[in-house]
XYZ file of C-alpha atoms in Angstrom:
480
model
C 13.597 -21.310 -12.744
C 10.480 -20.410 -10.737
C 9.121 -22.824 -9.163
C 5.130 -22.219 -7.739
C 1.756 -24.215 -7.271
C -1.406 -23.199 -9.521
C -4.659 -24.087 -8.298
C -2.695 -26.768 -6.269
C -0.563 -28.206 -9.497
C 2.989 -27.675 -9.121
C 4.939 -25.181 -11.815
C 7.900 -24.774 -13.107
C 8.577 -21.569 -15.530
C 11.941 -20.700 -16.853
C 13.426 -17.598 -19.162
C 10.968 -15.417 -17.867
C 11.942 -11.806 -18.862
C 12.628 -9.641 -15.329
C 9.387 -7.330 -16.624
C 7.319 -10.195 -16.969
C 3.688 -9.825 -14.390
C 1.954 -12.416 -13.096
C -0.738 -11.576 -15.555
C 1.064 -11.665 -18.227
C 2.394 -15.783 -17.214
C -0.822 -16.535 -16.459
C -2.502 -15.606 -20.029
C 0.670 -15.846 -22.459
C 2.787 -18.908 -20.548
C 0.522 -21.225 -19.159
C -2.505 -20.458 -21.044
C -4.923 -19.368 -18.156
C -7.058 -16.861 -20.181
C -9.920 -16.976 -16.439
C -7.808 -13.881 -14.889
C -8.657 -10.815 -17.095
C -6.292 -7.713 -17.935
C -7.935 -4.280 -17.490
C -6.333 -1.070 -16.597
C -2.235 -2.845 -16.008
C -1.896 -0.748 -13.518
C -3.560 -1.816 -10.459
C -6.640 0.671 -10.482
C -9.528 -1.524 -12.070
C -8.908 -5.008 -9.734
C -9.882 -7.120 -12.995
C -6.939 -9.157 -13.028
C -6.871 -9.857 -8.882
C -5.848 -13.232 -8.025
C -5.058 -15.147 -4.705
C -1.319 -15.472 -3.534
C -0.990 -18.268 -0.293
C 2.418 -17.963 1.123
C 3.388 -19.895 4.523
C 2.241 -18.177 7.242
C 2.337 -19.204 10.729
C 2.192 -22.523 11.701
C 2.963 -23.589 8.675
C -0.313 -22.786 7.362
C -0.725 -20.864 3.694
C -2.237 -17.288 4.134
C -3.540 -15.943 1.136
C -4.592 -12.069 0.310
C -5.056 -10.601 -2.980
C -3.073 -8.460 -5.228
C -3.497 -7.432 -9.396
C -1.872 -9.395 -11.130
C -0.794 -7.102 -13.693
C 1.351 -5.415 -11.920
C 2.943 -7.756 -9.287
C 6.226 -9.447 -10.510
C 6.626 -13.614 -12.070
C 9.197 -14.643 -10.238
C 7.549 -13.788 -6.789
C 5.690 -16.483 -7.122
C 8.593 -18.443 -6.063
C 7.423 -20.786 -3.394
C 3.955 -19.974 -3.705
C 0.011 -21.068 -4.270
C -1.440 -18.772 -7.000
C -4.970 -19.576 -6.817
C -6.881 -18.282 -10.042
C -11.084 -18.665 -10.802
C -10.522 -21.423 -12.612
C -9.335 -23.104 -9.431
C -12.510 -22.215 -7.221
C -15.198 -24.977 -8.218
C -15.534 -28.649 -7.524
C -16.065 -30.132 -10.994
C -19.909 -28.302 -11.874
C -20.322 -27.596 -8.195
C -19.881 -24.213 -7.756
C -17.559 -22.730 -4.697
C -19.390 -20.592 -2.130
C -18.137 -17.257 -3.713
C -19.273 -18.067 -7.263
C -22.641 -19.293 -6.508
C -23.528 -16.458 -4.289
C -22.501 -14.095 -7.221
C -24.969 -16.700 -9.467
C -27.733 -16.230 -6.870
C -27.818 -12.743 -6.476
C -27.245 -11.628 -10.237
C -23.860 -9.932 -9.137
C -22.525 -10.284 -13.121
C -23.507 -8.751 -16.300
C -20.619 -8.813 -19.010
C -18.415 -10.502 -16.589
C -15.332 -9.245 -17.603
C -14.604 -7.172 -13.905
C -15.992 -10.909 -12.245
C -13.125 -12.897 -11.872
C -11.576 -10.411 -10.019
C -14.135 -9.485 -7.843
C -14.661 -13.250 -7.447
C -10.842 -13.864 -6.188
C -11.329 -10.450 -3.945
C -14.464 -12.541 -1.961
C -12.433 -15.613 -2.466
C -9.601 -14.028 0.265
C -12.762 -12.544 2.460
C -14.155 -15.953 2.578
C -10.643 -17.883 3.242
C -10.481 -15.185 6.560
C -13.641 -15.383 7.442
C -12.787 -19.580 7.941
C -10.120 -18.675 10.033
C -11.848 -15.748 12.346
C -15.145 -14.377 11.414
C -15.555 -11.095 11.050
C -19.253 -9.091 10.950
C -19.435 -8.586 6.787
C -21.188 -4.539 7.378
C -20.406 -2.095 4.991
C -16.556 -1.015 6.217
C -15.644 -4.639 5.661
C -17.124 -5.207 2.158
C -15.828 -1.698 1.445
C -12.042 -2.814 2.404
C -12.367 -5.835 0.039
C -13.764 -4.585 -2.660
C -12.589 -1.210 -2.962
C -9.987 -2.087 -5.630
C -12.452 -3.953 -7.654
C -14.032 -1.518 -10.530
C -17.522 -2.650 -12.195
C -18.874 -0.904 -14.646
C -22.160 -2.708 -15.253
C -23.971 -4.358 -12.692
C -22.992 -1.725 -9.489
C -22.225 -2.828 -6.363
C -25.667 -3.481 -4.193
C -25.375 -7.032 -5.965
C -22.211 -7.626 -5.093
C -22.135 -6.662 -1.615
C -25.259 -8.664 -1.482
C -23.108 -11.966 -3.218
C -20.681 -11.101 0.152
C -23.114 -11.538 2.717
C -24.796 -14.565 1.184
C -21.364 -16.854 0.683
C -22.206 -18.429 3.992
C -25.317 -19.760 2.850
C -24.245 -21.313 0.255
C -23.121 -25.382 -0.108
C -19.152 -25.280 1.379
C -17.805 -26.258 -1.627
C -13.999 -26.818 -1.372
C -11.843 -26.547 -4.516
C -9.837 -30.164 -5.113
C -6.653 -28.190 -3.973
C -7.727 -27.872 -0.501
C -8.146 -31.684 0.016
C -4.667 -31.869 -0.275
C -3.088 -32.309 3.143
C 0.838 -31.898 1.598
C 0.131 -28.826 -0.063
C 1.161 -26.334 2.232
C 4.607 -28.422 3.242
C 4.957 -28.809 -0.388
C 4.962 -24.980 -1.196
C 6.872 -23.731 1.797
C 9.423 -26.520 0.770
C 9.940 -24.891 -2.701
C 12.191 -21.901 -0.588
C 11.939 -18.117 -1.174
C 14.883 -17.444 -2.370
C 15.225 -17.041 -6.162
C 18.397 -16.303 -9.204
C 17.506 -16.383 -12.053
C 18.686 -14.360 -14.950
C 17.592 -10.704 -14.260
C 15.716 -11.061 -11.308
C 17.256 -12.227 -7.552
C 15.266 -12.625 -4.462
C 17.794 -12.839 -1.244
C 16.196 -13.226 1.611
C 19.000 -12.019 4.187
C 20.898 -8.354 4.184
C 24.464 -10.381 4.043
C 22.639 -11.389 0.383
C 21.156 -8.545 -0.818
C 24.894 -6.817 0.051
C 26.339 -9.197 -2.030
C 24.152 -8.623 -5.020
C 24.228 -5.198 -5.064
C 27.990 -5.519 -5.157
C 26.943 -7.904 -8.098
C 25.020 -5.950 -9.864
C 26.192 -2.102 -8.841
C 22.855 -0.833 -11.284
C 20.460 -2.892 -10.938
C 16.969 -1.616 -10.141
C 15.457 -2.616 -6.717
C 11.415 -3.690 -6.042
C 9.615 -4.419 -3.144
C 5.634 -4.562 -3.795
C 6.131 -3.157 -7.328
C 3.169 -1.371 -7.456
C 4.231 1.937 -8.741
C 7.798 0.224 -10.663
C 5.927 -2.009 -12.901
C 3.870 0.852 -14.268
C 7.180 1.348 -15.987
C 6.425 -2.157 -17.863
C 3.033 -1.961 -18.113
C 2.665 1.814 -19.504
C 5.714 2.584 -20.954
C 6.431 -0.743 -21.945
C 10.320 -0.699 -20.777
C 12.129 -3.681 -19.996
C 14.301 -4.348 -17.106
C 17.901 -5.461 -17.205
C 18.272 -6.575 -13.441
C 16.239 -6.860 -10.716
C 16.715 -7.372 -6.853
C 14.127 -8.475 -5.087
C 13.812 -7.004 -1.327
C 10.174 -8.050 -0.492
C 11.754 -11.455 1.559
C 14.746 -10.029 2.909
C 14.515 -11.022 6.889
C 15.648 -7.679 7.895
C 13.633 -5.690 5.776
C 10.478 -7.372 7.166
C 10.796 -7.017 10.804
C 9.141 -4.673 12.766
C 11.584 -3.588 16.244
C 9.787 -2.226 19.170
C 12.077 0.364 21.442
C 11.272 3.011 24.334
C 11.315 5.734 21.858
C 9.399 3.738 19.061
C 9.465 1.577 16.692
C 11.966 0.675 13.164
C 9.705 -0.579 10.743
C 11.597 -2.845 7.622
C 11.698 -0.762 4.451
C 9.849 -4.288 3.311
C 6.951 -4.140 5.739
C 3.760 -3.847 3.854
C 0.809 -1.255 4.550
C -1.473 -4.337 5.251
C 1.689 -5.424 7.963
C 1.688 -1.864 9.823
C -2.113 -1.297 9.526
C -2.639 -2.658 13.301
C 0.492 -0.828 14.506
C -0.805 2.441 13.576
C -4.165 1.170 14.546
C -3.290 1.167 18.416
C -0.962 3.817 18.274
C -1.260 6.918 14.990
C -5.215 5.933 14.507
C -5.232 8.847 12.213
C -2.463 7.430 10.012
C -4.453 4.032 10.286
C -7.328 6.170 8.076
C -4.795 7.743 5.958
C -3.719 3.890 4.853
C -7.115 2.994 4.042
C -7.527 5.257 1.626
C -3.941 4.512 0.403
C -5.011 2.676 -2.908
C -7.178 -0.821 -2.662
C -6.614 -3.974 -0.763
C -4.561 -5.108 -3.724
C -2.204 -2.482 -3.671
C -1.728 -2.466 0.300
C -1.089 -6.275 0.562
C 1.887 -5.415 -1.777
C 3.105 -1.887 -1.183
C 5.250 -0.823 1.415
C 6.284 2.001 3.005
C 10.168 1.694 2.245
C 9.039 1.932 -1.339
C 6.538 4.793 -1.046
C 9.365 6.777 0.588
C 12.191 6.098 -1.689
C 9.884 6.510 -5.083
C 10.000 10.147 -3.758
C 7.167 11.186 -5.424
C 5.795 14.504 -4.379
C 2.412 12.846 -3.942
C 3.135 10.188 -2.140
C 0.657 9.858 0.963
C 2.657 8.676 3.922
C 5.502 10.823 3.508
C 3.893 14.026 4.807
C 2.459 12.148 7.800
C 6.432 10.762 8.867
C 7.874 14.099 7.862
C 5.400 15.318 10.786
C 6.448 12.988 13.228
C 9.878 13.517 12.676
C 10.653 10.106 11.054
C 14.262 9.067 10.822
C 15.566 6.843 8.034
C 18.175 3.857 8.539
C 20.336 3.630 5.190
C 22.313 1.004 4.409
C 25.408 1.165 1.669
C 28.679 -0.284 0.493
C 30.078 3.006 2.807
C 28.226 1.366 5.608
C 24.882 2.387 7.627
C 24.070 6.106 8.710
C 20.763 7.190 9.947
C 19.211 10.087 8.823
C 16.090 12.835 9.158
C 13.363 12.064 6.644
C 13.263 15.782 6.189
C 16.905 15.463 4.588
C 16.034 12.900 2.213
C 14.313 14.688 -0.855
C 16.191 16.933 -2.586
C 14.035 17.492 -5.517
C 11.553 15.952 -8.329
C 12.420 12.016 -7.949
C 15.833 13.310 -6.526
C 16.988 11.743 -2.645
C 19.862 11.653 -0.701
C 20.611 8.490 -1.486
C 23.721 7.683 -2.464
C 25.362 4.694 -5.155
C 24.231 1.600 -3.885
C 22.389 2.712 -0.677
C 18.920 1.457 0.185
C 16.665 2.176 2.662
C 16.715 -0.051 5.532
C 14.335 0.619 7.911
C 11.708 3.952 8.847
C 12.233 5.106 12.742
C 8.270 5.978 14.013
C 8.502 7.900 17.033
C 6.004 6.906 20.289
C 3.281 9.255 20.399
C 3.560 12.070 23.127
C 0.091 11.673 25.588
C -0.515 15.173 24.842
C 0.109 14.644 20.583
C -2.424 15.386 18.292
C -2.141 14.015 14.502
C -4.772 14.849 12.028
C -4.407 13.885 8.579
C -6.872 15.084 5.496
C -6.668 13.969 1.739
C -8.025 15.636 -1.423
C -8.576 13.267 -4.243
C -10.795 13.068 -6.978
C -12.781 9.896 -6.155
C -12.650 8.391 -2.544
C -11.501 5.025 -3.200
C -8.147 3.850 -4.730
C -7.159 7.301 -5.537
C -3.886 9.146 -6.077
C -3.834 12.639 -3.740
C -3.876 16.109 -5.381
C -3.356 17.584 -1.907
C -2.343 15.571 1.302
C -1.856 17.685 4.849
C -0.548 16.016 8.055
C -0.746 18.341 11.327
C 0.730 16.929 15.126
C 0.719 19.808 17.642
C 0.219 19.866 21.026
C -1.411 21.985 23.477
C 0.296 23.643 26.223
C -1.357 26.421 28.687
C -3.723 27.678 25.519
C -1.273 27.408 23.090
C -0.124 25.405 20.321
C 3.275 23.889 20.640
C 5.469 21.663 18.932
C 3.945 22.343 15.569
C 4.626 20.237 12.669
C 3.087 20.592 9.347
C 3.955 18.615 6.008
C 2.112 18.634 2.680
C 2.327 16.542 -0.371
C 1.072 17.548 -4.045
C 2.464 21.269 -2.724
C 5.904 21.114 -4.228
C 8.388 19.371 -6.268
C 9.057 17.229 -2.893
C 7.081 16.801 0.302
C 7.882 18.564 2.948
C 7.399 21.084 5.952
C 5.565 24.065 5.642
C 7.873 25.657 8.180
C 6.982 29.501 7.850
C 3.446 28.461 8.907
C 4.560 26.318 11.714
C 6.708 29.116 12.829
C 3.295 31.433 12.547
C 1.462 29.004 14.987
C 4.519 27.739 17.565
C 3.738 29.596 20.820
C 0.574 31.118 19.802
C -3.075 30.714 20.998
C -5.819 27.943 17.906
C -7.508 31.622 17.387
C -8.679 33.047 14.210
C -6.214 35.847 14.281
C -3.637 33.065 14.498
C -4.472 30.862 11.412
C -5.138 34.603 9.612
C -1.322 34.916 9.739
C -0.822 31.457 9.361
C -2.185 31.105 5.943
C -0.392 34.370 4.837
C 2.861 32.383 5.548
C 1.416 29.432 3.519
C 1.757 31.398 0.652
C 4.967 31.594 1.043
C 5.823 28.058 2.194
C 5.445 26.486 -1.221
C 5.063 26.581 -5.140
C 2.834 24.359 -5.756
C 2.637 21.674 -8.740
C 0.034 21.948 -11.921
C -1.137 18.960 -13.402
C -4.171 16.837 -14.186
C -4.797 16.734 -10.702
C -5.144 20.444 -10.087
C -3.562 23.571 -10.868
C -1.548 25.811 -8.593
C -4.495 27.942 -7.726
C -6.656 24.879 -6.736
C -3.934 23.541 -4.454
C -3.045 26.758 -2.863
C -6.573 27.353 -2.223
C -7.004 23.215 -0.951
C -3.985 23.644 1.422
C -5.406 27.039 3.245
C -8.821 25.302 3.330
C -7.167 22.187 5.484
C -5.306 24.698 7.396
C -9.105 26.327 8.168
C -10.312 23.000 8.793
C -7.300 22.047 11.788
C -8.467 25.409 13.056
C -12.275 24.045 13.008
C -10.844 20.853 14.433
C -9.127 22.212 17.393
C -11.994 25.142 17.923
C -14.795 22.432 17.661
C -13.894 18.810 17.185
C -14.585 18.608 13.659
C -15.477 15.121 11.791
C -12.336 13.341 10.932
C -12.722 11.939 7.145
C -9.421 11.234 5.658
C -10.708 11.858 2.366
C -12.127 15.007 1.043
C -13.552 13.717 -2.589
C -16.928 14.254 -3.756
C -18.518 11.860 -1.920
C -17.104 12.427 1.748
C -20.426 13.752 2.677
């Protein structure tokens, strides 16, 4: 039995099959047709909706997500707010009538979401204004696809929500209604789907239930329900699990929960790996980084995954955790090969180790994708070096998209280590790329493109170094 609030109504949904997306409730279970489907797979943001969940102080904090591919039951003990829970009556809330004013809607069908994206903007911008200038608007709605009315409209909707009448939806009268959720509980059993929230729980489960399948923000599993339409015997839940979601602070760094979303670590890296920081906002939209976390992005092992290559080249450590016990162990050991880690039967990743920066580190990380926003790499580099009497030391290079795993390019490293940023340098350098790696061919590029893409970014660190090069994240069509 899930038990939830809707547009500030209290829910109660049983026999849900494990596969079963908040979408998919929302328009076949409780008849709430408002939230649209468009891609089901997270890429298109017609289907985004608002998810409050207690937050400090008791207080519901709400941030967006698709709702076609984020999971029923993790609604438990929480406030799914939906467009048809925005307006007072025929008075319009401050989002929608902005959007009326400034003829932000053609066929409507992308609207809803794009109205729940400004719907989350506008609940922040209550709680601490922020300037809405193009990086903001750009953050919100960079998961929302239209393919009518373009964008000028909306971004002009954004900046015009304060003008409008503050019109509160009936909901947020209610006084109770964040006790009320946070008293529903986050933990959850229900057939084919459990949500612990401690390790001593999820132990026990996986004892339980030796095969079942394990999600976090489900943003790259459910594309297994959504596209190839597979069902899901058993489910464990890991998103709530207390010590998954901590971040620890030591000397040497920090251990950041396998549960710990990208939103979560944005201001970490922020302070500390700015260059990571940009690598995360390019990591899919809003939607997708309120959801997915890094655990997950590691343990998918997909070859282009983006924040791999950046740990492999800090020499990030993994904590595992098993019915053998815990070990720790070198991200570098972890793949093995296509979709293949070093995980073994009924291990789970625990928690990443990010080492402190060095003073003297340098970290540059570059994307190739096809499209700049919400965009899967075809070639990812991360570089750290440092700089020691003229020379580079302490060279660490990772790809993704190069091979059937990410990892090192450790011929090439060897080809800089020691050695003066000159041309003759990167000359031999890019010889030993060659070398380094086979790279994939797919849709996103063949293995002449990427071999060509990955000597280019080892040009460009050259240029960086040389010169102080601009610093995009993304190289796509429009970087320039």
């Amino acid at each position: 039995m899930i038990e939830f609030y809707l547009n500030g109504e209290a829910q109660r949904c049983a026999s849900l099959a494990p596969e079963t997306s908040i979408l998919e409730l929302l328009r076949n279970e409780l008849q709430r047709t408002g939230t649209k489907e468009g891609c089901a797979s997270g890429d298109c943001g017609a289907c985004t909706v608002a998810i409050g969940e207690p937050g400090r102080g008791g207080r519901l904090d709400y941030h967006s997500t698709n709702a076609c591919i984020t999971p029923a039951h993790q609604l438990q003990g929480r406030h799914l707010v939906t467009v048809e829970g925005l307006a007072r009556g025929d008075a319009l809330h401050p989002v929608q009538a902005a959007m009326v004013e400034c003829h932000a809607s053609q066929c409507g069908f992308c609207t809803p979401g794009i109205v729940m994206s400004l719907f989350t903007l506008h609940e922040r911008q209550r709680q601490s204004p922020v300037a809405l200038d193009d990086a903001c608007l750009e953050a919100t709605l960079g998961g929302n696809l239209c393919r009518c009315t373009g964008y000028r409209p909306i971004q002009k909707a954004a900046r015009h929500m304060a003008d409008q009448p503050d019109v509160r939806p009936p909901w947020a009268d209610d006084s109770r209604l964040d006790d009320n959720v946070a008293a529903l509980g986050d933990t959850l059993e229900a057939t084919g789907y459990a949500i612990p929230n401690t390790l001593e729980t999820l132990h026990a489960l996986r004892r339980q239930y030796p095969t079942a399948r394990l999600v976090a923000g489900a943003t790259d599993l459910w594309l297994e329900a959504t596209q190839r339409l597979e069902a899901f015997e058993t489910l464990i839940d890991v998103s709530r699990v207390t010590e998954l979601q901590a971040i620890d602070e030591t000397p040497d760094g920090w251990w950041i929960g396998a549960s710990v979303t990208y939103a979560r670590l944005e201001p970490l890296l922020d302070a500390h790996y700015p260059a990571f920081a940009r690598l995360l906002r390019r990591l899919g939209s809003a939607q997708i980084r309120n959801r997915g976390t890094l655990g997950g992005n590691i343990a998918n092992a997909s070859p282009i995954g983006d924040t791999p290559p950046i740990l492999l080249a800090l020499d990030a450590h993994l904590a595992l955790e098993g019915p053998n016990g815990a070990r720790t162990l070198p991200l570098d050991a972890f793949f093995l090969d296509y979709k293949r880690t070093a995980l073994e039967s009924g291990e789970f990743i625990r928690a990443i180790f990010l080492p402190r920066p060095e003073n003297d580190q340098h970290l540059e990380v570059w994307k190739l994708s096809k499209r700049r926003e919400d965009d899967i790499s075809a070639v990812l580099g991360a570089f750290a070096w440092r700089e020691e009497n003229g020379c580079l030391r302490d060279v660490h290079l990772a790809f993704g998209g190069m091979d059937a795993t990410p990892r090192r390019a450790q011929a090439t490293e060897a080809a800089l280590e020691g050695h003066p940023p000159d041309v003759a340098t990167f000359d031999t350098a890019r010889q030993a790329l060659a070398r380094d790696f086979s790279p994939l061919d797919d849709v996103r590029g063949s293995a002449a493109y990427r071999r060509l893409a990955a000597a280019n970014l080892l040009e460009r660190l050259r240029l960086k170094i040389d010169h102080g090069a601009v610093q995009e994240v993304c190289l796509d069509a429009y970087a320039h």
